[in-house]
Tab-separated table of C-alpha atoms and ligand atoms in Angstrom:
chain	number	residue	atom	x	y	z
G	1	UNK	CA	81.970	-13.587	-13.761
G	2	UNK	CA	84.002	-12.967	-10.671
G	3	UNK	CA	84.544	-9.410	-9.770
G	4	UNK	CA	81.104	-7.917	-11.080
G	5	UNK	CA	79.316	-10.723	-8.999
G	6	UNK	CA	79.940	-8.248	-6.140
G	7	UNK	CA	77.224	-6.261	-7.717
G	8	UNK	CA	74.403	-8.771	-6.788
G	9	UNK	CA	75.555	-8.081	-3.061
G	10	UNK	CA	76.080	-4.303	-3.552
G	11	UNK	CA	73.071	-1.787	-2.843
G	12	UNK	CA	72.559	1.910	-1.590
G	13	UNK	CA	72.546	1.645	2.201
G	14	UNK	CA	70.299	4.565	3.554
G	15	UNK	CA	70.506	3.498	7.701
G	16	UNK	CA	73.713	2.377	9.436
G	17	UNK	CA	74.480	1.234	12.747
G	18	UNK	CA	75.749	3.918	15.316
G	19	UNK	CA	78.775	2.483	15.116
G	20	UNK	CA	82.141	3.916	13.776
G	21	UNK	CA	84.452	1.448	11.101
G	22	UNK	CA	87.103	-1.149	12.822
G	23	UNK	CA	90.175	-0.142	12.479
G	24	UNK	CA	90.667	-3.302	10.239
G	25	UNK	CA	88.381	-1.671	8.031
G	26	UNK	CA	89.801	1.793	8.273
G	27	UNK	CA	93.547	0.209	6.736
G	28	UNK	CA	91.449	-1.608	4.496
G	29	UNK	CA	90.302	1.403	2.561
G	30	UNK	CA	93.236	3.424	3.165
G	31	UNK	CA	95.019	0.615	1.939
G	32	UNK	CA	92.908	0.263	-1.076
G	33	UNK	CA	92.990	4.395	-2.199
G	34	UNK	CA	96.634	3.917	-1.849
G	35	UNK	CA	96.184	2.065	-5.243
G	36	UNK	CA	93.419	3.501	-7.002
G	37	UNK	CA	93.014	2.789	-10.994
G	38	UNK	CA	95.782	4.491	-12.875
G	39	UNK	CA	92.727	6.526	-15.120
G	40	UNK	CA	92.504	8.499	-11.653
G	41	UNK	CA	95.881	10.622	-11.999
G	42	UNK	CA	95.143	11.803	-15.285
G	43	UNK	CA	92.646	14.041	-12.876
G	44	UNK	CA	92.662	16.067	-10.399
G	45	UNK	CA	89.857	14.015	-7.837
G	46	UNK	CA	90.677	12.884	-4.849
G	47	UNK	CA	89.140	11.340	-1.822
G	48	UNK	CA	88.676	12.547	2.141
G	49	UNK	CA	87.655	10.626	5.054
G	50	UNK	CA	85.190	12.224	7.334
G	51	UNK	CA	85.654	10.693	10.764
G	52	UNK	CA	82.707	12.178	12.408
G	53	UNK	CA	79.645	11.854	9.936
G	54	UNK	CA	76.749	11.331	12.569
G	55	UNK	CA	77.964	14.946	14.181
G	56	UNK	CA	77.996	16.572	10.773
G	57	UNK	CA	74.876	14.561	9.330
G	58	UNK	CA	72.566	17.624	10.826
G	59	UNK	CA	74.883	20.681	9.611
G	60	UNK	CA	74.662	18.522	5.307
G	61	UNK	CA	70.991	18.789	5.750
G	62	UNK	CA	70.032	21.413	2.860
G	63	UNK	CA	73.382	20.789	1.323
G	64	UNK	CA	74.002	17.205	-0.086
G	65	UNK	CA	71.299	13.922	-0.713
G	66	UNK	CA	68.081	14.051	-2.560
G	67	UNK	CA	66.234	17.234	-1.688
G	68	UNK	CA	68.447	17.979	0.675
G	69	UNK	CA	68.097	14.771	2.651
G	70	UNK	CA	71.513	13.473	3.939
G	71	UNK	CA	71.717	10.085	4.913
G	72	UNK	CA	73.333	10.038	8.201
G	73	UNK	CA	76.311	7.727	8.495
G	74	UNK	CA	79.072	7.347	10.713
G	75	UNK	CA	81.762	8.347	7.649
G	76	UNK	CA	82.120	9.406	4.685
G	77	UNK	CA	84.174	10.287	1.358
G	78	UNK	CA	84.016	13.724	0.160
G	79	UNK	CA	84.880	13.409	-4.067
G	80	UNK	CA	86.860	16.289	-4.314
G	81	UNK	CA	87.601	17.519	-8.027
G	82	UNK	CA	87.206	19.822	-10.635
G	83	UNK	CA	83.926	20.554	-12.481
G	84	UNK	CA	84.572	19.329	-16.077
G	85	UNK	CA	82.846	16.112	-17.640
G	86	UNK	CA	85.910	14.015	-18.127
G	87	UNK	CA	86.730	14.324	-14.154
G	88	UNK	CA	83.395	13.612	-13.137
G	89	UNK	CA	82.662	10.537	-14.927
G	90	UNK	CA	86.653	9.286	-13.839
G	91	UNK	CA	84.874	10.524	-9.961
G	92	UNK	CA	81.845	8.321	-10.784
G	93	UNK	CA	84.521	5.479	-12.342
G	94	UNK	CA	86.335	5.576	-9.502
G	95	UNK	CA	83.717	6.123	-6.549
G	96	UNK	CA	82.203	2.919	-7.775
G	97	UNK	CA	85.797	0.865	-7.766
G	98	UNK	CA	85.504	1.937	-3.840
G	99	UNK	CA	82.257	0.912	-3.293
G	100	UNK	CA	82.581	-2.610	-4.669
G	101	UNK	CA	85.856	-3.260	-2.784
G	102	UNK	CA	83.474	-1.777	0.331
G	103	UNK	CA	81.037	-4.117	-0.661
G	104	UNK	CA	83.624	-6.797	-0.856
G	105	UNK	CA	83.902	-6.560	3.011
G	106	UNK	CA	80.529	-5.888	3.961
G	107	UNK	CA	80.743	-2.008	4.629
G	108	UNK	CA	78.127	-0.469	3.627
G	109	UNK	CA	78.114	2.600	1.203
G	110	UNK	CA	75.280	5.050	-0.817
G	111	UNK	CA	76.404	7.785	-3.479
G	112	UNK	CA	75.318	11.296	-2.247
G	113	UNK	CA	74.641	14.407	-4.110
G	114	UNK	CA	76.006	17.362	-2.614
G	115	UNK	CA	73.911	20.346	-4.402
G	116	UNK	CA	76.053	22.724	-2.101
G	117	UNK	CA	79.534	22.055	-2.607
G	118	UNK	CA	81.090	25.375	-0.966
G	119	UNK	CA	79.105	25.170	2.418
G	120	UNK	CA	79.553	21.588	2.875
G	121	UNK	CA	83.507	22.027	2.243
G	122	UNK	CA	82.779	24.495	5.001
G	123	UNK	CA	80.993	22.370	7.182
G	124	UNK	CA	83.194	19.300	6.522
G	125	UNK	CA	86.162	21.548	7.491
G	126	UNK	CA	87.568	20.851	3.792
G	127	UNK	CA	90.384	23.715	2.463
G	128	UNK	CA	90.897	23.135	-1.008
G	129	UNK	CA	89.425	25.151	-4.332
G	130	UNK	CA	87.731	21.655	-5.525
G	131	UNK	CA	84.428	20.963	-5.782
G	132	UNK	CA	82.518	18.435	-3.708
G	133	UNK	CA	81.712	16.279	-6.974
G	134	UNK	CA	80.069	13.610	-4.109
G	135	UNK	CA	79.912	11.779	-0.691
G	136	UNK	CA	80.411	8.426	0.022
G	137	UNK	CA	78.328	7.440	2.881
G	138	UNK	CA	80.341	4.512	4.868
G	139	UNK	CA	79.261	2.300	7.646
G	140	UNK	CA	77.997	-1.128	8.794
G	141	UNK	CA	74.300	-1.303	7.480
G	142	UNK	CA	71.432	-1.143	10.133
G	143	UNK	CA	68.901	-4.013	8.865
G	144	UNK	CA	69.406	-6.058	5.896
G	145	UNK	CA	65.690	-6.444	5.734
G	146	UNK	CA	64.586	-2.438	5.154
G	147	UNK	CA	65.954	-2.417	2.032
G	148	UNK	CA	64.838	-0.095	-0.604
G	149	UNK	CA	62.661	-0.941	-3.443
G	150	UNK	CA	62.538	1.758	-6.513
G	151	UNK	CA	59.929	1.894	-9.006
G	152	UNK	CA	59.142	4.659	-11.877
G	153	UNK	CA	57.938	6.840	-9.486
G	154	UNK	CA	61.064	7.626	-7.570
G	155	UNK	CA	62.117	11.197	-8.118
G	156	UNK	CA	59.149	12.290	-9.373
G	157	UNK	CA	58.677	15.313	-6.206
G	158	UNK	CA	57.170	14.531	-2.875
G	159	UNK	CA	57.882	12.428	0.115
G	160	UNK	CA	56.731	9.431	-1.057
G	161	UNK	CA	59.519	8.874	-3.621
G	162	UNK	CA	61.952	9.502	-0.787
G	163	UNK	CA	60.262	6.586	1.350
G	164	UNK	CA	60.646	4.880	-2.275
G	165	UNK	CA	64.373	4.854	-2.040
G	166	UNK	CA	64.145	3.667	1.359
G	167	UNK	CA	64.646	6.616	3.441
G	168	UNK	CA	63.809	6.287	7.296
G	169	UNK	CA	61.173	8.025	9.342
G	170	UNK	CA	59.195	8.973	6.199
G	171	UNK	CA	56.799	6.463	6.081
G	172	UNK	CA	57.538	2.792	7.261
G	173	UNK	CA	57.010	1.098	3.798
G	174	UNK	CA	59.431	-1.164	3.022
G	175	UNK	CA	60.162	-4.313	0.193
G	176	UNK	CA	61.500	-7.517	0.733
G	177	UNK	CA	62.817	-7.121	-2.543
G	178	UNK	CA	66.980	-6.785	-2.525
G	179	UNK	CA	67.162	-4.897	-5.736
G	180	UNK	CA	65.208	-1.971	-7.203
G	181	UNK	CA	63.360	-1.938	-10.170
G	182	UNK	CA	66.071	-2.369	-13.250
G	183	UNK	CA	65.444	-2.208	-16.517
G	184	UNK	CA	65.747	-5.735	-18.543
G	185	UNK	CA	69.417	-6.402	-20.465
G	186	UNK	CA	68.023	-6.155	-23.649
G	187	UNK	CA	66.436	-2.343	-23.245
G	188	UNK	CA	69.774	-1.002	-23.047
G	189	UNK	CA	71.619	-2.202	-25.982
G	190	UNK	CA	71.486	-1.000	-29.307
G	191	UNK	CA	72.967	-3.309	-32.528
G	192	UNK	CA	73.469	-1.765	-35.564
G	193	UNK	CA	71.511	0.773	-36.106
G	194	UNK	CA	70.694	3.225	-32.998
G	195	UNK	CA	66.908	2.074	-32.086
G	196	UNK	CA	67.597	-1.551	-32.835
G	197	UNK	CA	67.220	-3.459	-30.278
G	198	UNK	CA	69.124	-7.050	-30.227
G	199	UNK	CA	67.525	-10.223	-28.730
G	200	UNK	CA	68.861	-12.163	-25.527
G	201	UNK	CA	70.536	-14.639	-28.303
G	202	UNK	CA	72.091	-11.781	-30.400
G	203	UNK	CA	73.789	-10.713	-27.364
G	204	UNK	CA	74.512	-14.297	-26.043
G	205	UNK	CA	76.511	-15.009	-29.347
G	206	UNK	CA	78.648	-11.693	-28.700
G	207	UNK	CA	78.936	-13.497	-25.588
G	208	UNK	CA	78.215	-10.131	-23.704
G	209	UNK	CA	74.538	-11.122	-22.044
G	210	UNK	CA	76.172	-11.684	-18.666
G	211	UNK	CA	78.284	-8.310	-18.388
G	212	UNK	CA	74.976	-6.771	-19.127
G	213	UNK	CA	73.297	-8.822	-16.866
G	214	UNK	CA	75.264	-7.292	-14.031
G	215	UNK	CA	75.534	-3.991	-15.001
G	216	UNK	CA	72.032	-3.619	-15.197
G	217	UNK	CA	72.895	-3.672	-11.235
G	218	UNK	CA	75.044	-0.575	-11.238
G	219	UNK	CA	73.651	2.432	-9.227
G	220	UNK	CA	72.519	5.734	-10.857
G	221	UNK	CA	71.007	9.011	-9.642
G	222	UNK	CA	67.063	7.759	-8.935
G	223	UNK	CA	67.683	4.720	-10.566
G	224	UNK	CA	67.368	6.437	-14.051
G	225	UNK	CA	69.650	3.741	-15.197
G	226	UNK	CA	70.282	6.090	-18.390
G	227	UNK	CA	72.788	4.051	-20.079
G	228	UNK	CA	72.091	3.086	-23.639
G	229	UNK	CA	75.064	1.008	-25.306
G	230	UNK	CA	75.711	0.706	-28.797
G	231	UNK	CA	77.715	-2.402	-30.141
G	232	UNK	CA	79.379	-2.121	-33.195
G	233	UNK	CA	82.487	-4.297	-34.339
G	234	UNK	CA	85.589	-3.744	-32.035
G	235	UNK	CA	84.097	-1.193	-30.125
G	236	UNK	CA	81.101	-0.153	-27.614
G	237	UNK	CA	79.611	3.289	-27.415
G	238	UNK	CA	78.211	4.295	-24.382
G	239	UNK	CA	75.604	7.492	-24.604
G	240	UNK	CA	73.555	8.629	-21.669
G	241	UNK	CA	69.983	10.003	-21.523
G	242	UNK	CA	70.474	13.369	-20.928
G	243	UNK	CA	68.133	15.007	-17.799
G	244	UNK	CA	66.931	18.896	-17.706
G	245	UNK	CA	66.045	17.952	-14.076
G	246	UNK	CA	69.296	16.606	-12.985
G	247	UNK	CA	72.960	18.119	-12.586
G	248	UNK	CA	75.426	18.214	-14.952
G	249	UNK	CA	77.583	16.604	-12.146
G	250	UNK	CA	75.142	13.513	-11.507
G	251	UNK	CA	75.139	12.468	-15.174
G	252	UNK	CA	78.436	12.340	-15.684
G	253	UNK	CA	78.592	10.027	-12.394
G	254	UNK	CA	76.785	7.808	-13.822
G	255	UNK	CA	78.405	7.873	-16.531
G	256	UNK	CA	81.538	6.756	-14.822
G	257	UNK	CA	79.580	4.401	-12.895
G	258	UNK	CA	78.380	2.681	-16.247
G	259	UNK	CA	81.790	2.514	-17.606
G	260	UNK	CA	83.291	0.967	-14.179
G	261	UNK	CA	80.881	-1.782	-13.883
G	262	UNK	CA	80.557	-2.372	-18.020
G	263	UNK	CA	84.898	-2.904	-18.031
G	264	UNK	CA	84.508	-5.091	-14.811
G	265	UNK	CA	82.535	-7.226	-16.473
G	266	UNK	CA	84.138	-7.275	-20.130
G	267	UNK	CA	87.815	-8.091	-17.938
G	268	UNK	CA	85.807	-11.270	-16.340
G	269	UNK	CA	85.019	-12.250	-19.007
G	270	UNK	CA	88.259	-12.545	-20.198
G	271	UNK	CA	87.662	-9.508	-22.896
G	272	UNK	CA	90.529	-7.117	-22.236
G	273	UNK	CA	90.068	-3.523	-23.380
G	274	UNK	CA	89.699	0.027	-22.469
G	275	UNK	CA	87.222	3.255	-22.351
G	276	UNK	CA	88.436	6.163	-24.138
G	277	UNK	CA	86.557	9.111	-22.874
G	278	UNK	CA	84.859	10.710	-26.394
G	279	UNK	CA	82.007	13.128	-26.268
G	280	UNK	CA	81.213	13.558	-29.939
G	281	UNK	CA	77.952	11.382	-31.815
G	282	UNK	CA	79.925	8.374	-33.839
G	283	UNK	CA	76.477	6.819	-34.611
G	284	UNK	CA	74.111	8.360	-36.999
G	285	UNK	CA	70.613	8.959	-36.087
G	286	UNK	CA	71.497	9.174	-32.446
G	287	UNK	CA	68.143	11.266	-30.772
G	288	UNK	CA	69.431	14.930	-29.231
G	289	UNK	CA	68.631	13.613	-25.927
G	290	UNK	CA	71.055	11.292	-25.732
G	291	UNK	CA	75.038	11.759	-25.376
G	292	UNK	CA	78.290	10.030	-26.638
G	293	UNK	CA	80.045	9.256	-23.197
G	294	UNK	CA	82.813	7.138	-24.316
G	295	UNK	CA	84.041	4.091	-25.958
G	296	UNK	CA	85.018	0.851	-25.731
G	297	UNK	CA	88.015	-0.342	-27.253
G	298	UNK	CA	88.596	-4.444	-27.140
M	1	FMN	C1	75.568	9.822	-8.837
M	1	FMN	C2	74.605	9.256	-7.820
M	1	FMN	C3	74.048	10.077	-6.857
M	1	FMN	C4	73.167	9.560	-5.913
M	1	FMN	N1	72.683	10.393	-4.944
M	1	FMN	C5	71.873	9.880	-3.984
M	1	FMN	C6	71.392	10.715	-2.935
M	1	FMN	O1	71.704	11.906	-2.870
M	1	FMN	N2	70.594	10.156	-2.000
M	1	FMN	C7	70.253	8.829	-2.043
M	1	FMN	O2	69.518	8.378	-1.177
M	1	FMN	N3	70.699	8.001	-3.027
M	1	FMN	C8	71.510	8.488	-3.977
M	1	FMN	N4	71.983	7.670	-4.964
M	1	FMN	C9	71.676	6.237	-4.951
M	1	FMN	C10	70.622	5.827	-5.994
M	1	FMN	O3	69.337	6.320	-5.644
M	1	FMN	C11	70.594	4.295	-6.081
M	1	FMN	O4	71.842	3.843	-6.534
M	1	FMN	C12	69.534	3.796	-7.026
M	1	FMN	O5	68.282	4.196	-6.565
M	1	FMN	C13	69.572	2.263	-7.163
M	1	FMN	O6	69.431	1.625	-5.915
M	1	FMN	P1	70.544	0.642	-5.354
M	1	FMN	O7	71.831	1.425	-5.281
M	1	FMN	O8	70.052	0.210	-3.997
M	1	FMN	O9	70.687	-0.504	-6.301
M	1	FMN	C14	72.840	8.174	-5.931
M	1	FMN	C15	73.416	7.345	-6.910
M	1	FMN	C16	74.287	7.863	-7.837
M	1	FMN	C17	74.927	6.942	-8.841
């Protein structure tokens, strides 16, 4: 396990330093966007820099991060692309390839809604038809040791799930604990038949425990961690738990998110393969709130 180790490091930075990027850092991730995965140009998303996030911070607040709470930053990366499933969950796919590499050099980076795409283009000075899919906050992290610790509760309305997520100036609550609250490997993994859960040695003798062990790690909206995958012979279906609550835009983030981190971790391993995007049920008896997001192919 070599690249998705990165994900033990990696975690939503909600306070940064007032302090703008080096301009090592800067070529860094101009360097890297310069050669984003290939799945990218079958889309239309793209990436913008915002120099000046601290000045703008105020003017998102309304417009992008939960309940209209933008974390202030001294950058960031406006997603720009269109509103259809397949190009948000390649935005989500993507986003997350930049936040690893981020993570890589100890930048420091948190997804952002943005529940108000036009006025934010407007405030972020961004021409272009696209949508703001999401922001990238990017900095140098303020404290390691306020980091946020995310139970059930998070999300569920009120301030206190915002102090939750580690939000400053809310309430000065904080957990030693590095990682919020994931689910264990086994509760996301269906064998067989869609319900049936396998046990840790089921999934040690398909030799994918430790993929799953990481990508239990990934980031989703409130730390839903909706991902449910299905493992059949030479393939893996990944659904979603679909959310009334949240956007359209969000789940299919995650989605991407899911499938970034799950093919990190199968190419580790040494399992080579590839997602195709599919949104129709292949499993029978799969529950109406979940979705088909794509599959595996190794
Ligand atoms: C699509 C997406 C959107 C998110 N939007 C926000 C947001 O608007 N505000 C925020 O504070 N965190 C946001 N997050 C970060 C999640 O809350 C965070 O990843 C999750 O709680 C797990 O915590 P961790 O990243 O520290 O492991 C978002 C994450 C994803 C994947």
């Amino acid at each position: 396990m070599k690249s998705l180790k990165l994900a033990e490091k990696r975690r939503s930075v909600r306070e940064y330093k007032k302090k703008t990027l080096s301009h090592e850092h800067r070529l860094y991730l101009n360097d890297l966007l310069g050669h984003k995965p290939e799945v990218v140009n079958q889309t239309h998303v793209e990436f913008r820099f915002i120099e000046n996030g601290f000045e703008k911070a105020p003017q998102l607040m309304g417009l992008a991060g939960y309940k209209g709470r933008i974390i202030e930053a001294p950058h960031y990366y406006a997603i720009l692309g269109e509103e259809d499933s397949k190009e948000c969950k390649i935005a989500g796919y993507v986003g997350e390839w930049l936040i690893l590499n981020a993570t890589k050099e100890n930048i420091g980076t948190c997804w952002i809604e943005v529940t108000e795409s036009e006025k934010a283009k407007e405030v972020l000075g961004i021409a272009s038809q696209k949508k703001i899919l999401a922001l990238i906050a990017i900095g140098y992290p303020k404290s390691e040791r306020k980091l946020s610790n995310i139970y059930a509760s998070a999300g569920k309305g009120g301030l206190s799930s915002l102090t939750e997520m580690g939000y400053p100036n809310i309430e000065t609550h904080y957990e030693k604990t590095p990682v919020s609250g994931r689910k264990s490997i086994v509760e996301f993994v269906f064998t067989e038949e869609w319900g049936k859960t396998p046990s840790l040695e089921d999934l040690e003798k398909l030799g994918i425990h430790e993929v799953l062990f990481y990508m239990r790690l990934a980031p989703s909206y409130e730390n839903r961690q909706p991902w449910q995958f299905f493992v059949k012979e030479n393939s893996i279906d990944l659904f979603i738990e679909k959310s009334d609550t949240i956007s359209e835009i969000a789940q299919c983030l995650d989605s991407g998110v899911a499938m970034f981190y799950f093919e990190v971790g199968m190419h580790d391993i040494g399992i080579a393969g590839h997602w195709e995007i599919m949104e129709y049920d292949a499993v029978k008896g799969v529950p109406d709130h979940y979705r088909m997001v794509a599959q595996y192919l190794y």
